[in-house]
Coordinates of C-alpha atoms and ligand atoms in Angstrom, one line a residue:
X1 CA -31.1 67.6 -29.9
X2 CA -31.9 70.1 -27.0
X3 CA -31.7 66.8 -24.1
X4 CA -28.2 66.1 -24.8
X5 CA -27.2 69.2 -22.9
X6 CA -28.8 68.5 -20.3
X7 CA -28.5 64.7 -19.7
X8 CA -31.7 62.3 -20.7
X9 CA -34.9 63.5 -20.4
X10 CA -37.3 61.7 -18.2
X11 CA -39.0 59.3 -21.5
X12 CA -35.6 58.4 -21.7
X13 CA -34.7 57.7 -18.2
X14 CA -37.7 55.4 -18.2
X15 CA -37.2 53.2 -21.3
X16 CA -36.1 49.9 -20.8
X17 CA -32.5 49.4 -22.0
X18 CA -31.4 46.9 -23.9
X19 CA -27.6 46.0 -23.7
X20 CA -26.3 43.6 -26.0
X21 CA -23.4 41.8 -25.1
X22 CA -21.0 40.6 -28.0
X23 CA -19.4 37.1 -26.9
X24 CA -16.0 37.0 -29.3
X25 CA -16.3 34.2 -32.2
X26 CA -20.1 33.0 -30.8
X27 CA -23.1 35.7 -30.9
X28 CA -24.4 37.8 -28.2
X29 CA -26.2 38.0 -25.0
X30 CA -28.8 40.6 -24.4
X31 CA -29.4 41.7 -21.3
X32 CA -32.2 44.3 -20.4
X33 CA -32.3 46.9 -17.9
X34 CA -34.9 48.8 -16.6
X35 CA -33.1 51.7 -14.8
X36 CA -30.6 52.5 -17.8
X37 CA -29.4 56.0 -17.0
X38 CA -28.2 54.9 -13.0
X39 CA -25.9 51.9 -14.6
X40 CA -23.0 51.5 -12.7
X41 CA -19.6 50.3 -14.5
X42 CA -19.1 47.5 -12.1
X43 CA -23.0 46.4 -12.9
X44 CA -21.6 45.9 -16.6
X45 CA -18.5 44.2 -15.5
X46 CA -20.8 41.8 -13.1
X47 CA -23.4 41.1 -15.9
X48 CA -19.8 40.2 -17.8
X49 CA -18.4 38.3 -15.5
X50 CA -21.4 35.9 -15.2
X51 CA -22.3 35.8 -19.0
X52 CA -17.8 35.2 -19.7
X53 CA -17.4 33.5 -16.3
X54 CA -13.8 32.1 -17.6
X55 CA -12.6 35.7 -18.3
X56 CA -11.4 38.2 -16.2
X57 CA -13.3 41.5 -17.7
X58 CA -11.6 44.6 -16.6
X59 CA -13.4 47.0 -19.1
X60 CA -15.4 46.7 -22.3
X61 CA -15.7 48.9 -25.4
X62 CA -19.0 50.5 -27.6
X63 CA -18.7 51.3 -31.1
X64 CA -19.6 55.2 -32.1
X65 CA -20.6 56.1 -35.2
X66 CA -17.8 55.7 -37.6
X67 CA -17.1 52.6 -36.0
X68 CA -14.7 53.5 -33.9
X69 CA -14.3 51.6 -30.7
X70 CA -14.5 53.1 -27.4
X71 CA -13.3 51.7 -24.3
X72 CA -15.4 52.6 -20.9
X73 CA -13.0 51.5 -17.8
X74 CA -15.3 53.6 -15.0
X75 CA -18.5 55.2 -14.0
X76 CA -17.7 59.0 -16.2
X77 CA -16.8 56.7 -19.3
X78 CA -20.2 55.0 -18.5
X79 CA -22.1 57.7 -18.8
X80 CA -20.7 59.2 -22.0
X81 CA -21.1 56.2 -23.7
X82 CA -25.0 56.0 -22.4
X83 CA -25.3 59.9 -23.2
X84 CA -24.3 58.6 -26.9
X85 CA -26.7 56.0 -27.0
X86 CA -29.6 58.3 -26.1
X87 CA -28.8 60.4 -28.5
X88 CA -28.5 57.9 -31.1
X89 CA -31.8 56.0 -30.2
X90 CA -33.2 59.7 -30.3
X91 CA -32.7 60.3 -33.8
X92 CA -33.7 56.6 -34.7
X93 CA -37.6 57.5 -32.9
X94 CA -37.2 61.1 -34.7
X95 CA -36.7 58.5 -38.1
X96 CA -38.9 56.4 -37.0
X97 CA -36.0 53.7 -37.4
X98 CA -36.2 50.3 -34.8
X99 CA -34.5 51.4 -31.9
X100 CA -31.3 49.5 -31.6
X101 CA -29.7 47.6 -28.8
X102 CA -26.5 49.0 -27.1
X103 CA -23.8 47.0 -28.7
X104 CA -20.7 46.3 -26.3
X105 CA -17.3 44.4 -26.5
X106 CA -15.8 42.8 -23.1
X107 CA -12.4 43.4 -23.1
X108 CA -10.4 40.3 -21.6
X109 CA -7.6 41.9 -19.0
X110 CA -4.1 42.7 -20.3
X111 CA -1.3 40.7 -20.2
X112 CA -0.3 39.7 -16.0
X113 CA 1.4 43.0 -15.0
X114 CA 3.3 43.1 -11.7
X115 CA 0.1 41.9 -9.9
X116 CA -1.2 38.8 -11.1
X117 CA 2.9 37.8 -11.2
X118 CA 2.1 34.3 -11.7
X119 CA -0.2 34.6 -14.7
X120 CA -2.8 33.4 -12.0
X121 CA -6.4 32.2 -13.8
X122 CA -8.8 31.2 -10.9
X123 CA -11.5 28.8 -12.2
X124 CA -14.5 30.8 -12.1
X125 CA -16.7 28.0 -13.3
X126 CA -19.4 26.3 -11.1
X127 CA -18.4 22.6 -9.9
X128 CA -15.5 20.9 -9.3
X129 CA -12.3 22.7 -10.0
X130 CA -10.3 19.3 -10.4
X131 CA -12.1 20.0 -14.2
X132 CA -10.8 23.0 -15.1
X133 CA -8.3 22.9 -17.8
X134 CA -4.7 24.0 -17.2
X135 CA -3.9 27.2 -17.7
X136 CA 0.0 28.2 -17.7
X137 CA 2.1 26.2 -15.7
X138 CA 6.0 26.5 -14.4
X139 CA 5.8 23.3 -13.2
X140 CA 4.3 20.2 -13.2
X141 CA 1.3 19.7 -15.4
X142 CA -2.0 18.7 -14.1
X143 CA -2.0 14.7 -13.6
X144 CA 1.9 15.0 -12.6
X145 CA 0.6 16.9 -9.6
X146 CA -2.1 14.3 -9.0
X147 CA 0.8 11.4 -9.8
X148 CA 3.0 13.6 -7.3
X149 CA 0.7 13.5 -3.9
X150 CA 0.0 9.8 -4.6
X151 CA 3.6 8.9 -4.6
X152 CA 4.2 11.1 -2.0
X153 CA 1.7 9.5 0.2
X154 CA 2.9 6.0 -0.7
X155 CA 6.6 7.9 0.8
X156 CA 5.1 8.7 3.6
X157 CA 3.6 5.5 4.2
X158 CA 6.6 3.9 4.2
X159 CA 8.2 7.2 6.5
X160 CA 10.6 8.1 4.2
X161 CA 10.3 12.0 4.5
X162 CA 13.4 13.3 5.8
X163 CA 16.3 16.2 5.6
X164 CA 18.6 13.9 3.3
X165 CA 16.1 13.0 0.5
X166 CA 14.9 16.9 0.4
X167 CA 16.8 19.3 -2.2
X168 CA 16.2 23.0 -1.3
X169 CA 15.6 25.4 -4.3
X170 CA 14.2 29.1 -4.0
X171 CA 12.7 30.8 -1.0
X172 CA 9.0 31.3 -1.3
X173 CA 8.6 33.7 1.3
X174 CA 9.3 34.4 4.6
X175 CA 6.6 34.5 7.8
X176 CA 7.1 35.0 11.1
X177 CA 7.7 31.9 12.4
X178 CA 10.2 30.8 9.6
X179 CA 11.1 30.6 5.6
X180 CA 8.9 28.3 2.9
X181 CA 10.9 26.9 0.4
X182 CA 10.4 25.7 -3.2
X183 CA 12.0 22.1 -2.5
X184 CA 12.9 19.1 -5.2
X185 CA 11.8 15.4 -3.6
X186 CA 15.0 13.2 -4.7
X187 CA 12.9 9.6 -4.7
X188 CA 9.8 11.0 -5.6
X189 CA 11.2 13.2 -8.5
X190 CA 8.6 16.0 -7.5
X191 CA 8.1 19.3 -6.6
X192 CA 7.2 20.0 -2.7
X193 CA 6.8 23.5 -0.6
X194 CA 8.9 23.1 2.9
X195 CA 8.3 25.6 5.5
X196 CA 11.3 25.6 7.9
X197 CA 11.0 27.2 11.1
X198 CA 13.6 27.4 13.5
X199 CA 12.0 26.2 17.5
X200 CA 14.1 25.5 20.3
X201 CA 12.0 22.8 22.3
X202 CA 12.8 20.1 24.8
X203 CA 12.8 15.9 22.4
X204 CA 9.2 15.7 24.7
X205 CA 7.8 18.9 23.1
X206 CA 8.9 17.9 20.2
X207 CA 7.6 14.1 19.9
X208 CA 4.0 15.9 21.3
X209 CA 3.8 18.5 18.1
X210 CA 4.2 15.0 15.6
X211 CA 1.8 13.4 17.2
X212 CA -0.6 16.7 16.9
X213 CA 0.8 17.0 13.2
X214 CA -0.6 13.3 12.7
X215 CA -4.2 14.6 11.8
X216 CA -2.9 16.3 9.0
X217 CA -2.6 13.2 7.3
X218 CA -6.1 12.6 7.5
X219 CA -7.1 16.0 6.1
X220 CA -8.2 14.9 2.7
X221 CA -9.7 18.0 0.9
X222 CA -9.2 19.7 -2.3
X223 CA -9.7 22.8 -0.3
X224 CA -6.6 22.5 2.1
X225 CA -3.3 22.1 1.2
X226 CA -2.1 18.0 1.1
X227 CA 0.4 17.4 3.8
X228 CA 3.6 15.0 3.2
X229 CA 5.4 15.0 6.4
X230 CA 7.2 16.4 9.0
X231 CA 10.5 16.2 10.6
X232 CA 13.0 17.6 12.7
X233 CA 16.5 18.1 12.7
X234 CA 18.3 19.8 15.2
X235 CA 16.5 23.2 16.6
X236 CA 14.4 23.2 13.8
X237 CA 11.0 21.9 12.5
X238 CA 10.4 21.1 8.2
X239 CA 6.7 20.8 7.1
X240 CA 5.9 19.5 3.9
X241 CA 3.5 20.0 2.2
X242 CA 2.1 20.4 -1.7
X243 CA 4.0 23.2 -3.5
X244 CA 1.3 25.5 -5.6
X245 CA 2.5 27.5 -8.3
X246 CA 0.0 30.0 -7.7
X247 CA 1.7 31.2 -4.4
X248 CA -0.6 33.1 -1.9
X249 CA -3.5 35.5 -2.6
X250 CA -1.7 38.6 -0.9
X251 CA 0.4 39.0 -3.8
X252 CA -2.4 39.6 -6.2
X253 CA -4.1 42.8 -4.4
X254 CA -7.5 43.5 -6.2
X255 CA -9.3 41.0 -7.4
X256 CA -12.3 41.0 -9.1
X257 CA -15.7 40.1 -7.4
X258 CA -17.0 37.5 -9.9
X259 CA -13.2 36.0 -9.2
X260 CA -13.4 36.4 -5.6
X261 CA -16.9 34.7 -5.7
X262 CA -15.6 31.8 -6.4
X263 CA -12.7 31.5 -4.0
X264 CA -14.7 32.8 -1.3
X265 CA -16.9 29.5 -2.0
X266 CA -13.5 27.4 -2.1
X267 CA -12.1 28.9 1.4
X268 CA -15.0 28.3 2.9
X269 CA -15.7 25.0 1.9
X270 CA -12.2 24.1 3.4
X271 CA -12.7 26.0 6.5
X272 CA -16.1 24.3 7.0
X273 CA -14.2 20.9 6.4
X274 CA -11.3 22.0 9.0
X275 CA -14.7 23.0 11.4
X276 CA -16.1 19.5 10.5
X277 CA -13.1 18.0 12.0
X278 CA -13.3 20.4 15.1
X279 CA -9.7 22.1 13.9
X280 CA -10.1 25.8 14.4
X281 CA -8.1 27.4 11.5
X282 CA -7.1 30.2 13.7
X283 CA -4.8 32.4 10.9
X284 CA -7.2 32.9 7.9
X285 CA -5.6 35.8 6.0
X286 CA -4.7 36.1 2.6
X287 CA -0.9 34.8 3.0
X288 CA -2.9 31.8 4.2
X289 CA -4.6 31.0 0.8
X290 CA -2.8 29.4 -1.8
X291 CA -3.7 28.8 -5.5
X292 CA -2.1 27.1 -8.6
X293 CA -2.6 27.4 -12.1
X294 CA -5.2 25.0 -12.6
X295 CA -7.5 27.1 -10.4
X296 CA -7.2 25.6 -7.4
X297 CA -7.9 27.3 -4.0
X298 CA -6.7 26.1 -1.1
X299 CA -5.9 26.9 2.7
X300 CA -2.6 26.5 4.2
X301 CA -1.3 27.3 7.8
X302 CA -3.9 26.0 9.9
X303 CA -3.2 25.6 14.1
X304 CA -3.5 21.9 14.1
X305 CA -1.0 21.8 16.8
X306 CA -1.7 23.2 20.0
X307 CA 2.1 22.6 21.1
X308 CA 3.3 24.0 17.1
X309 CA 1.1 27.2 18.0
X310 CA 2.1 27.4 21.4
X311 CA 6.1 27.2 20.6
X312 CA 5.8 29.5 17.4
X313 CA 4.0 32.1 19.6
X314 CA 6.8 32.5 22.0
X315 CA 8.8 34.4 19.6
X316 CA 5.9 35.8 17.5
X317 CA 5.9 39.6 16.3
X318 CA 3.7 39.0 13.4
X319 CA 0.4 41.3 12.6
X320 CA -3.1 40.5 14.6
X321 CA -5.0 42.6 12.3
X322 CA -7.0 39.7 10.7
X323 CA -7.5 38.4 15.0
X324 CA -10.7 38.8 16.0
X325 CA -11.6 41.5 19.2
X326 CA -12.1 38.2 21.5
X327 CA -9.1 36.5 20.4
X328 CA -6.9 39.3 20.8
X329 CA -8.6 40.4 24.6
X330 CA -7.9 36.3 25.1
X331 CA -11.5 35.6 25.6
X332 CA -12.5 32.5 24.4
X333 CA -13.1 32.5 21.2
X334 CA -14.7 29.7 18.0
X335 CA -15.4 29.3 14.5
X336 CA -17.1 32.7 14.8
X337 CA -13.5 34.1 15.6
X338 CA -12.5 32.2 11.9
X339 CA -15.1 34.2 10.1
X340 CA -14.2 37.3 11.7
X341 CA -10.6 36.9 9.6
X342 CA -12.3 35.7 6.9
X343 CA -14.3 38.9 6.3
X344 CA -11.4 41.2 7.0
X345 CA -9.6 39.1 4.2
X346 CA -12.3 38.8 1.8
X347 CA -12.7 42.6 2.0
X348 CA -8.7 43.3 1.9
X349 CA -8.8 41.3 -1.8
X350 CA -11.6 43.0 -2.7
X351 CA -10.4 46.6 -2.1
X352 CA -6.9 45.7 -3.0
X353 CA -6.1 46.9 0.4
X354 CA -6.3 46.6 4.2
X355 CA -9.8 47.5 5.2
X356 CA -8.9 49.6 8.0
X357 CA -6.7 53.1 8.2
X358 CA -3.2 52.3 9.1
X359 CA -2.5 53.0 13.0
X360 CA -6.2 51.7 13.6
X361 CA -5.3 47.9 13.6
X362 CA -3.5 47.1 10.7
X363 CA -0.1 47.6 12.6
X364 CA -1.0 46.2 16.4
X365 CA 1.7 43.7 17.2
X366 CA 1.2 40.9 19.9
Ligands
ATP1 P1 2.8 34.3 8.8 O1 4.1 33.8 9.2 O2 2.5 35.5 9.6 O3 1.8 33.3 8.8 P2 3.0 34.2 5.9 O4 1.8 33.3 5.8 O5 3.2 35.2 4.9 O6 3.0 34.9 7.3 P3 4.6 31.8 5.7 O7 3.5 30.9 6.0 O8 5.9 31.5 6.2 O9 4.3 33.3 6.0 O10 4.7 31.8 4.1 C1 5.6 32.7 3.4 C2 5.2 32.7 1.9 O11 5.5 31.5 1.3 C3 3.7 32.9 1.8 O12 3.3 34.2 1.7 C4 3.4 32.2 0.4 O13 3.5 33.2 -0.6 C5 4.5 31.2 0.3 N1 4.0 29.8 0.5 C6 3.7 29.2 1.7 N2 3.3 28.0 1.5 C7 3.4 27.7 0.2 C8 3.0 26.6 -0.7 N3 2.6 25.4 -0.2 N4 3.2 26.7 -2.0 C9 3.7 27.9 -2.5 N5 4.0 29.0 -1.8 C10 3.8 28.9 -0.5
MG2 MG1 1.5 31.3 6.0

C-alpha cells in the first residue's frame, strides 16, 4: 500500500469518517466526521465527554488487528491510529469488503493521583446538581449535609454560634488574611469550615463589620457557600460557614474542559446571584471556589463587608494577579472587574497553570 508512506491520499482525506464510540456494558455511539485526517485528540476527548458526560475521559483505546488494544493519549498517537484505519479501510475497498467504522474505547481516568487529592467528581450533568448521586465521601453523606445547614440555621436563629460550642480540628489552609479550619459544632453534632483571622479593630469597627456580615444570612444559593455565623473574641474574627469536602479548585490544577464547563456555569450563576444582590465578589480566583463530593460548586470569600475588606487589607501581602488593570490603578471598577478574574481563573484551571509568565503579573504584590 504505496499511501501509507506517505500519509492518506486525497480520496482518503475526503471520506467521511465514521467513529464509533463503544459505551462500556450498553452499545455505541457513532459519530461522523467529515474532516477525518485533521482530528485533534482533544476533539475525541470532547465528543467523549459529551456522549459519557459522568466520566472524566483522559484517553481512549482502538483495537489493531490481532486485537490488541491501543491507547492514543495525544495528537502523534492520533494520527497513527487514523494512519491504521486508512490502511485497513484501504484493503477492505481493494476486497470490496463494507468499509468499517473506527471502533474506539473511552478510557475512564486512573485512580485520584496527587491532583484530584480528594477523589473530587464534579457533576457534569445538565440540571440541578442537588440530584447528583454521592460519590466518595469523608464526611457527612448527602441529606446529613442538608439536615446539617438546617439545624445550623435554626442555631443561629436562636444566636447560639460562639467560640465555646466550636471544637477545632485540622487546618484547611492558610490565606492571607488568616487560617480555615475543619471545625466539629458541639450542639449541632456537625461538620463546619471556620476561617479565623486575626484583626486588631476598635468594639465600633467591630459591631459595623456584623452588621455588614448580616446579609450573608440572606444569601440563599446553592452556588455560594451557606453562612452560620460570626463572632469575635478578642483581636480576632471566626466566620462560619459550610465545610466542603471538596476543598478549593486550586488544588486540582488541570481540569478537563467538558468538567470545567460545567463549573464555569455553576460560578457564574452564583456570581450573577451575588450581582443580583448588588454584592461585588471582588476576589474570584480559584482558592475562592469550593466543591464537595456530591458535585457541588460553590463560591466562598466574597467582600460583603466593606469594613471586613477594609481591615483585612491593611495588613494584606497577598497576590493581585487575578485584580483587574482598573482595580489595581484604583479606578473605579464593577462587575466587569469580577469577570476580568473570572477569565484569568477559568483559564489558570484550564491550562493547569497561571496564564501569564512569572514576573509579568503573577507575582505583583499590593
Ligand atoms: P486568600 O487569603 O488570598 O484569599 P485563600 O483563598 O487560599 O487565599 P483562605 O480563604 O484563608 O485563603 O482559605 C485557605 C484554604 O482553606 C483554601 O485554599 C481552601 O482550600 C480552604 N477552605 C476555605 N474555605 C473552606 C470551606 N468552606 N470548606 C473547605 N475548605 C475551605
Ligand atoms: Mg479564600
Amino acid at each position: 500500500m504505496l499511501w501509507l508512506a506517505f500519509g492518506p491520499s486525497h480520496a482518503m482525506e475526503n471520506q467521511v469518517l465514521v467513529i464509533r464510540i463503544k459505551i462500556p456494558n450498553s452499545g455505541a455511539v457513532d459519530w461522523t466526521v467529515h474532516s477525518g485526517p485533521q482530528l485533534l485528540f482533544r476533539d475525541v476527548l470532547d465528543v467523549i465527554g459529551q456522549v459519557l458526560p459522568e466520566a472524566t475521559t483522559t484517553a481512549f483505546e482502538y483495537e489493531d488487528e490481532d486485537g490488541d488494544r491501543i491507547t492514543v493519549r495525544s495528537d502523534e498517537e492520533m494520527k497513527a491510529m487514523l494512519s491504521y484505519y486508512y490502511s485497513t479501510v484501504m484493503e477492505q475497498q481493494v476486497n470490496g469488503q463494507l468499509i468499517e467504522p473506527l471502533q474506539i474505547f473511552p478510557r475512564a481516568c486512573k485512580p485520584p493521583g496527587e491532583r484530584n487529592i480528594h477523589g473530587l467528581k464534579v457533576n457534569t450533568r445538565a440540571g440541578p446538581s442537588q440530584h447528583s448521586s454521592p460519590a466518595v465521601s469523608d464526611s457527612l453523606p448527602s441529606n446529613s449535609l442538608k439536615k446539617s445547614s438546617a439545624e445550623l440555621k435554626k442555631i443561629l436563629a436562636n444566636g447560639q454560634m460562639n467560640e465555646q460550642d466550636i471544637r477545632y480540628r485540622d487546618t484547611l489552609g492558610h490565606g492571607n488574611g488568616g487560617t480555615v479550619y475543619k471545625a466539629y459544632h458541639v450542639p449541632s453534632g456537625k461538620i463546619l469550615a471556620v476561617k479565623v483571622i486575626p484583626l486588631d479593630i476598635t468594639l465600633e469597627l467591630q459591631k459595623q463589620i456584623m452588621s455588614e456580615l448580616e446579609i450573608l444570612y440572606k444569601c440563599d444559593s446553592s452556588y455560594i457557600i451557606g453562612f452560620y455565623g460570626a463572632f469575635f473574641v478578642e483581636n480576632r474574627i471566626s466566620i462560619c460557614t459550610e465545610f466542603m469536602d471538596g476543598g478549593s479548585l486550586d488544588v486540582y490544577r488541570k481540569i478537563p474542559e467538558h468538567v470545567l464547563g460545567r463549573i464555569a456555569v455553576a460560578v457564574v450563576k452564583g456570581l450573577t446571584y451575588l450581582w443580583s444582590l448588588k454584592i461585588l465578589h471582588r476576589d474570584v480566583k480559584p482558592s475562592n471556589m469550593l466543591v464537595n463530593t456530591r458535585g457541588q460548586v460553590k463560591l466562598c470569600d466574597f467582600g460583603v463587608s466593606t469594613q471586613l475588606v477594609n481591615s483585612i487589607a491593611k495588613t494584606y501581602v497577598g497576590t493581585n494577579a487575578y485584580m483587574a488593570p482598573e482595580r489595581i490603578s484604583g479606578e473605579q471598577y464593577g462587575i466587569h472587574s469580577d469577570v476580568w478574574s473570572l477569565g484569568i481563573s477559568f483559564m489558570e484551571l484550564a491550562l493547569g497553570r497561571f496564564p501569564y509568565p512569572q514576573g509579568c503579573c503573577g507575582d505583583q504584590r499590593l
